[in-house]
mmCIF file of C-alpha atoms in Angstrom:
data_model
loop_
_atom_site.group_PDB
_atom_site.id
_atom_site.type_symbol
_atom_site.label_atom_id
_atom_site.label_comp_id
_atom_site.label_asym_id
_atom_site.label_seq_id
_atom_site.Cartn_x
_atom_site.Cartn_y
_atom_site.Cartn_z
ATOM 1 C CA MET A 160 36.385 25.824 7.694
ATOM 2 C CA LYS A 161 35.591 28.036 10.823
ATOM 3 C CA PRO A 162 32.871 25.898 13.434
ATOM 4 C CA SER A 163 30.460 28.489 13.158
ATOM 5 C CA LEU A 164 30.716 27.992 9.467
ATOM 6 C CA LEU A 165 30.493 24.212 9.524
ATOM 7 C CA PHE A 166 27.325 24.775 11.652
ATOM 8 C CA LEU A 167 25.334 27.092 9.175
ATOM 9 C CA VAL A 168 26.233 24.819 6.525
ATOM 10 C CA LEU A 169 24.967 21.637 8.287
ATOM 11 C CA LEU A 170 21.780 23.234 10.361
ATOM 12 C CA PRO A 171 19.947 23.107 6.942
ATOM 13 C CA LEU A 172 20.450 19.549 6.576
ATOM 14 C CA CYS A 173 19.409 18.490 10.298
ATOM 15 C CA GLY A 174 15.977 18.756 8.891
ATOM 16 C CA VAL A 175 16.174 16.057 6.317
ATOM 17 C CA MET A 176 18.248 13.745 7.878
ATOM 18 C CA GLN A 177 15.784 14.095 11.000
ATOM 19 C CA ALA A 178 14.031 10.266 11.607
ATOM 20 C CA GLN A 179 10.442 10.043 10.562
ATOM 21 C CA PRO A 180 7.866 9.031 12.887
ATOM 22 C CA GLN A 181 7.802 5.396 12.416
ATOM 23 C CA TRP A 182 4.260 3.355 13.054
ATOM 24 C CA GLN A 183 3.237 0.094 13.943
ATOM 25 C CA VAL A 184 0.272 -1.331 11.841
ATOM 26 C CA GLU A 185 -2.286 -2.478 14.733
ATOM 27 C CA SER A 186 -4.971 -3.815 11.806
ATOM 28 C CA ALA A 187 -5.357 -3.622 8.689
ATOM 29 C CA SER A 188 -8.338 -4.268 5.929
ATOM 30 C CA VAL A 189 -7.359 -4.931 2.599
ATOM 31 C CA THR A 190 -10.055 -5.758 0.242
ATOM 32 C CA PHE A 191 -10.885 -5.752 -3.440
ATOM 33 C CA GLU A 192 -14.110 -5.521 -6.018
ATOM 34 C CA ILE A 193 -14.300 -7.056 -9.312
ATOM 35 C CA LYS A 194 -17.180 -7.192 -11.714
ATOM 36 C CA ASN A 195 -17.690 -11.179 -12.653
ATOM 37 C CA ALA A 196 -20.686 -11.704 -14.955
ATOM 38 C CA GLY A 197 -22.097 -8.554 -14.008
ATOM 39 C CA LEU A 198 -21.919 -9.114 -10.220
ATOM 40 C CA ARG A 199 -19.952 -7.222 -7.954
ATOM 41 C CA VAL A 200 -17.464 -10.066 -6.121
ATOM 42 C CA HIS A 201 -15.685 -8.810 -2.863
ATOM 43 C CA GLY A 202 -12.673 -9.781 -1.533
ATOM 44 C CA SER A 203 -10.144 -9.683 1.017
ATOM 45 C CA PHE A 204 -6.495 -10.225 1.888
ATOM 46 C CA THR A 205 -5.086 -10.580 5.138
ATOM 47 C CA GLY A 206 -1.224 -10.870 6.564
ATOM 48 C CA LEU A 207 0.044 -7.388 5.989
ATOM 49 C CA GLU A 208 3.317 -6.487 6.976
ATOM 50 C CA ALA A 209 4.522 -2.808 6.978
ATOM 51 C CA ASP A 210 7.511 -0.760 7.661
ATOM 52 C CA VAL A 211 5.460 2.850 7.865
ATOM 53 C CA ARG A 212 7.769 6.201 8.341
ATOM 54 C CA PHE A 213 5.276 8.800 7.949
ATOM 55 C CA ASP A 214 5.183 12.432 8.654
ATOM 56 C CA PRO A 215 2.108 13.937 8.174
ATOM 57 C CA GLU A 216 3.772 17.664 8.118
ATOM 58 C CA TYR A 217 6.263 16.097 5.844
ATOM 59 C CA PRO A 218 4.986 13.578 3.459
ATOM 60 C CA GLU A 219 7.879 14.276 0.687
ATOM 61 C CA ARG A 220 10.130 12.803 3.409
ATOM 62 C CA SER A 221 8.369 9.502 4.221
ATOM 63 C CA ALA A 222 8.461 6.282 3.401
ATOM 64 C CA ILE A 223 6.414 2.982 3.330
ATOM 65 C CA LEU A 224 7.224 -0.723 2.309
ATOM 66 C CA ALA A 225 4.260 -2.821 2.849
ATOM 67 C CA SER A 226 3.221 -6.390 1.782
ATOM 68 C CA ILE A 227 0.399 -8.616 2.470
ATOM 69 C CA ASP A 228 0.237 -12.744 2.001
ATOM 70 C CA ALA A 229 -1.210 -13.480 -1.286
ATOM 71 C CA SER A 230 -2.331 -17.086 -0.479
ATOM 72 C CA THR A 231 -5.138 -15.526 2.157
ATOM 73 C CA VAL A 232 -7.432 -14.010 -0.826
ATOM 74 C CA ASP A 233 -10.808 -14.864 0.578
ATOM 75 C CA THR A 234 -14.164 -14.070 -1.503
ATOM 76 C CA GLY A 235 -16.293 -16.020 0.708
ATOM 77 C CA ILE A 236 -16.255 -19.356 -1.505
ATOM 78 C CA GLY A 237 -13.381 -21.909 -0.935
ATOM 79 C CA LEU A 238 -13.319 -23.059 -4.204
ATOM 80 C CA ARG A 239 -13.242 -19.779 -5.808
ATOM 81 C CA ASN A 240 -10.278 -19.027 -3.320
ATOM 82 C CA LYS A 241 -8.466 -22.211 -4.219
ATOM 83 C CA HIS A 242 -8.715 -21.319 -7.841
ATOM 84 C CA LEU A 243 -7.347 -17.804 -7.412
ATOM 85 C CA ARG A 244 -4.274 -19.249 -5.737
ATOM 86 C CA LYS A 245 -3.592 -21.201 -8.683
ATOM 87 C CA ARG A 246 -0.729 -20.142 -11.365
ATOM 88 C CA GLU A 247 -3.146 -17.869 -13.792
ATOM 89 C CA TYR A 248 -3.988 -15.912 -11.126
ATOM 90 C CA PHE A 249 -1.633 -15.367 -7.955
ATOM 91 C CA HIS A 250 0.373 -18.300 -8.142
ATOM 92 C CA VAL A 251 0.962 -17.929 -4.443
ATOM 93 C CA ASP A 252 3.382 -20.767 -5.026
ATOM 94 C CA GLN A 253 6.169 -18.592 -6.489
ATOM 95 C CA TYR A 254 4.765 -15.186 -5.621
ATOM 96 C CA PRO A 255 3.811 -15.707 -2.036
ATOM 97 C CA ARG A 256 3.379 -11.643 -1.022
ATOM 98 C CA ILE A 257 1.911 -8.589 -2.808
ATOM 99 C CA ARG A 258 4.197 -5.669 -2.460
ATOM 100 C CA MET A 259 4.146 -2.179 -2.122
ATOM 101 C CA GLU A 260 6.760 0.501 -1.814
ATOM 102 C CA SER A 261 6.239 4.318 -2.047
ATOM 103 C CA VAL A 262 8.278 6.528 -4.643
ATOM 104 C CA ARG A 263 6.983 9.697 -3.858
ATOM 105 C CA MET A 264 3.770 11.292 -1.461
ATOM 106 C CA GLU A 265 2.693 14.345 -1.318
ATOM 107 C CA LYS A 266 0.146 16.448 1.078
ATOM 108 C CA ARG A 267 -3.106 17.699 -0.792
ATOM 109 C CA GLU A 268 -5.501 18.987 1.490
ATOM 110 C CA SER A 269 -5.418 19.024 5.361
ATOM 111 C CA ASP A 270 -5.506 15.504 6.034
ATOM 112 C CA THR A 271 -5.472 13.983 2.158
ATOM 113 C CA TYR A 272 -2.642 13.200 0.023
ATOM 114 C CA SER A 273 -1.400 11.240 -2.602
ATOM 115 C CA GLY A 274 1.339 8.616 -3.012
ATOM 116 C CA THR A 275 2.642 6.905 -5.681
ATOM 117 C CA PHE A 276 3.803 3.657 -5.173
ATOM 118 C CA LEU A 277 5.485 0.555 -6.653
ATOM 119 C CA LEU A 278 3.097 -2.235 -6.646
ATOM 120 C CA ASP A 279 4.892 -5.530 -7.333
ATOM 121 C CA LEU A 280 2.199 -8.282 -8.231
ATOM 122 C CA LYS A 281 3.643 -11.980 -9.520
ATOM 123 C CA GLY A 282 6.778 -10.115 -9.863
ATOM 124 C CA ILE A 283 5.428 -7.584 -12.215
ATOM 125 C CA GLN A 284 6.151 -3.896 -11.374
ATOM 126 C CA ARG A 285 4.001 -1.058 -12.381
ATOM 127 C CA GLU A 286 3.314 2.551 -10.485
ATOM 128 C CA VAL A 287 -0.100 3.010 -8.768
ATOM 129 C CA THR A 288 -1.219 6.157 -7.250
ATOM 130 C CA VAL A 289 -2.749 6.041 -4.101
ATOM 131 C CA PRO A 290 -5.135 9.070 -3.179
ATOM 132 C CA PHE A 291 -5.032 8.477 0.966
ATOM 133 C CA THR A 292 -6.250 10.264 4.071
ATOM 134 C CA PHE A 293 -4.312 10.342 7.580
ATOM 135 C CA THR A 294 -6.573 10.783 10.318
ATOM 136 C CA PRO A 295 -5.054 11.134 13.936
ATOM 137 C CA HIS A 296 -7.305 9.954 16.442
ATOM 138 C CA GLY A 297 -6.159 9.365 20.536
ATOM 139 C CA GLN A 298 -3.154 7.551 20.460
ATOM 140 C CA GLY A 299 -3.132 6.347 17.098
ATOM 141 C CA SER A 300 -4.120 7.188 13.608
ATOM 142 C CA THR A 301 -5.700 5.641 10.219
ATOM 143 C CA PHE A 302 -4.637 5.537 6.750
ATOM 144 C CA MET A 303 -7.453 5.263 4.369
ATOM 145 C CA GLY A 304 -7.105 5.079 0.535
ATOM 146 C CA SER A 305 -8.423 3.175 -2.579
ATOM 147 C CA PHE A 306 -6.760 2.772 -6.332
ATOM 148 C CA MET A 307 -8.023 0.683 -9.258
ATOM 149 C CA ILE A 308 -5.725 -1.293 -11.257
ATOM 150 C CA ASN A 309 -5.845 -3.672 -14.348
ATOM 151 C CA ARG A 310 -5.843 -7.032 -13.661
ATOM 152 C CA LEU A 311 -3.979 -8.015 -16.929
ATOM 153 C CA ASP A 312 -1.176 -5.698 -16.433
ATOM 154 C CA PHE A 313 -0.306 -8.178 -13.741
ATOM 155 C CA GLY A 314 -0.940 -11.458 -15.479
ATOM 156 C CA VAL A 315 -3.968 -11.991 -12.964
ATOM 157 C CA GLY A 316 -6.080 -14.073 -15.086
ATOM 158 C CA GLU A 317 -6.552 -13.659 -18.926
ATOM 159 C CA SER A 318 -8.974 -11.306 -20.882
ATOM 160 C CA SER A 319 -12.514 -12.477 -20.400
ATOM 161 C CA ILE A 320 -16.200 -11.211 -21.531
ATOM 162 C CA ILE A 321 -17.576 -11.912 -17.923
ATOM 163 C CA LEU A 322 -14.475 -11.087 -15.813
ATOM 164 C CA ALA A 323 -13.940 -7.716 -15.507
ATOM 165 C CA ASP A 324 -10.113 -6.367 -16.098
ATOM 166 C CA ASP A 325 -10.268 -3.495 -13.408
ATOM 167 C CA ILE A 326 -9.946 -4.173 -9.701
ATOM 168 C CA THR A 327 -10.653 -1.456 -6.728
ATOM 169 C CA VAL A 328 -8.438 -1.973 -3.836
ATOM 170 C CA ARG A 329 -9.327 -0.278 -0.782
ATOM 171 C CA LEU A 330 -7.143 -0.008 2.389
ATOM 172 C CA THR A 331 -7.740 0.721 5.927
ATOM 173 C CA ILE A 332 -4.715 0.501 8.403
ATOM 174 C CA GLU A 333 -4.787 1.427 11.994
ATOM 175 C CA VAL A 334 -1.148 2.225 13.301
ATOM 176 C CA LEU A 335 0.229 3.039 16.417
ATOM 177 C CA SER A 336 2.919 5.742 17.117
ATOM 178 C CA ILE A 337 6.287 3.670 17.858
ATOM 179 C CA ASP A 338 6.943 6.325 20.799
ATOM 180 C CA GLN A 339 3.399 6.006 22.056
ATOM 181 C CA ARG A 340 3.750 1.926 22.528
#
């Protein structure tokens, strides 16, 4: 094959093989809300670790792998937090991290995206769809999104007339481009 023909064949692949912009997490807010006895209970997790390779122009080429420290669950009530760390809820001794890995991402509108992620909670994996925004500002950007899961799908507690099945999870993640550090 002539060198010029080889160049024409490989040129379209360069865009696919090009490295995606990499982002470092500067701060993260991972919160949740569930109804318990008719009242809204709010909680949070800390200890987010993530490998974020996201291109807002080509989200389909992007990849995100993130995990959070399950033992950091905090509802503002120490006794409840201790109970949530036990086997029937988060079982943090055996499953210390909750993980999410992107399966696919697509652009919806100008700064609005949809990501399908494989959520691994207590060793149970399910796909979740997360609508999110990606907003550039100054040297960094902000990811914001939320999604709902059924806790029973992941073996978090048992069926209850007092505790709701659905949990809403909200994410706000501030990132800085690795190239701009």
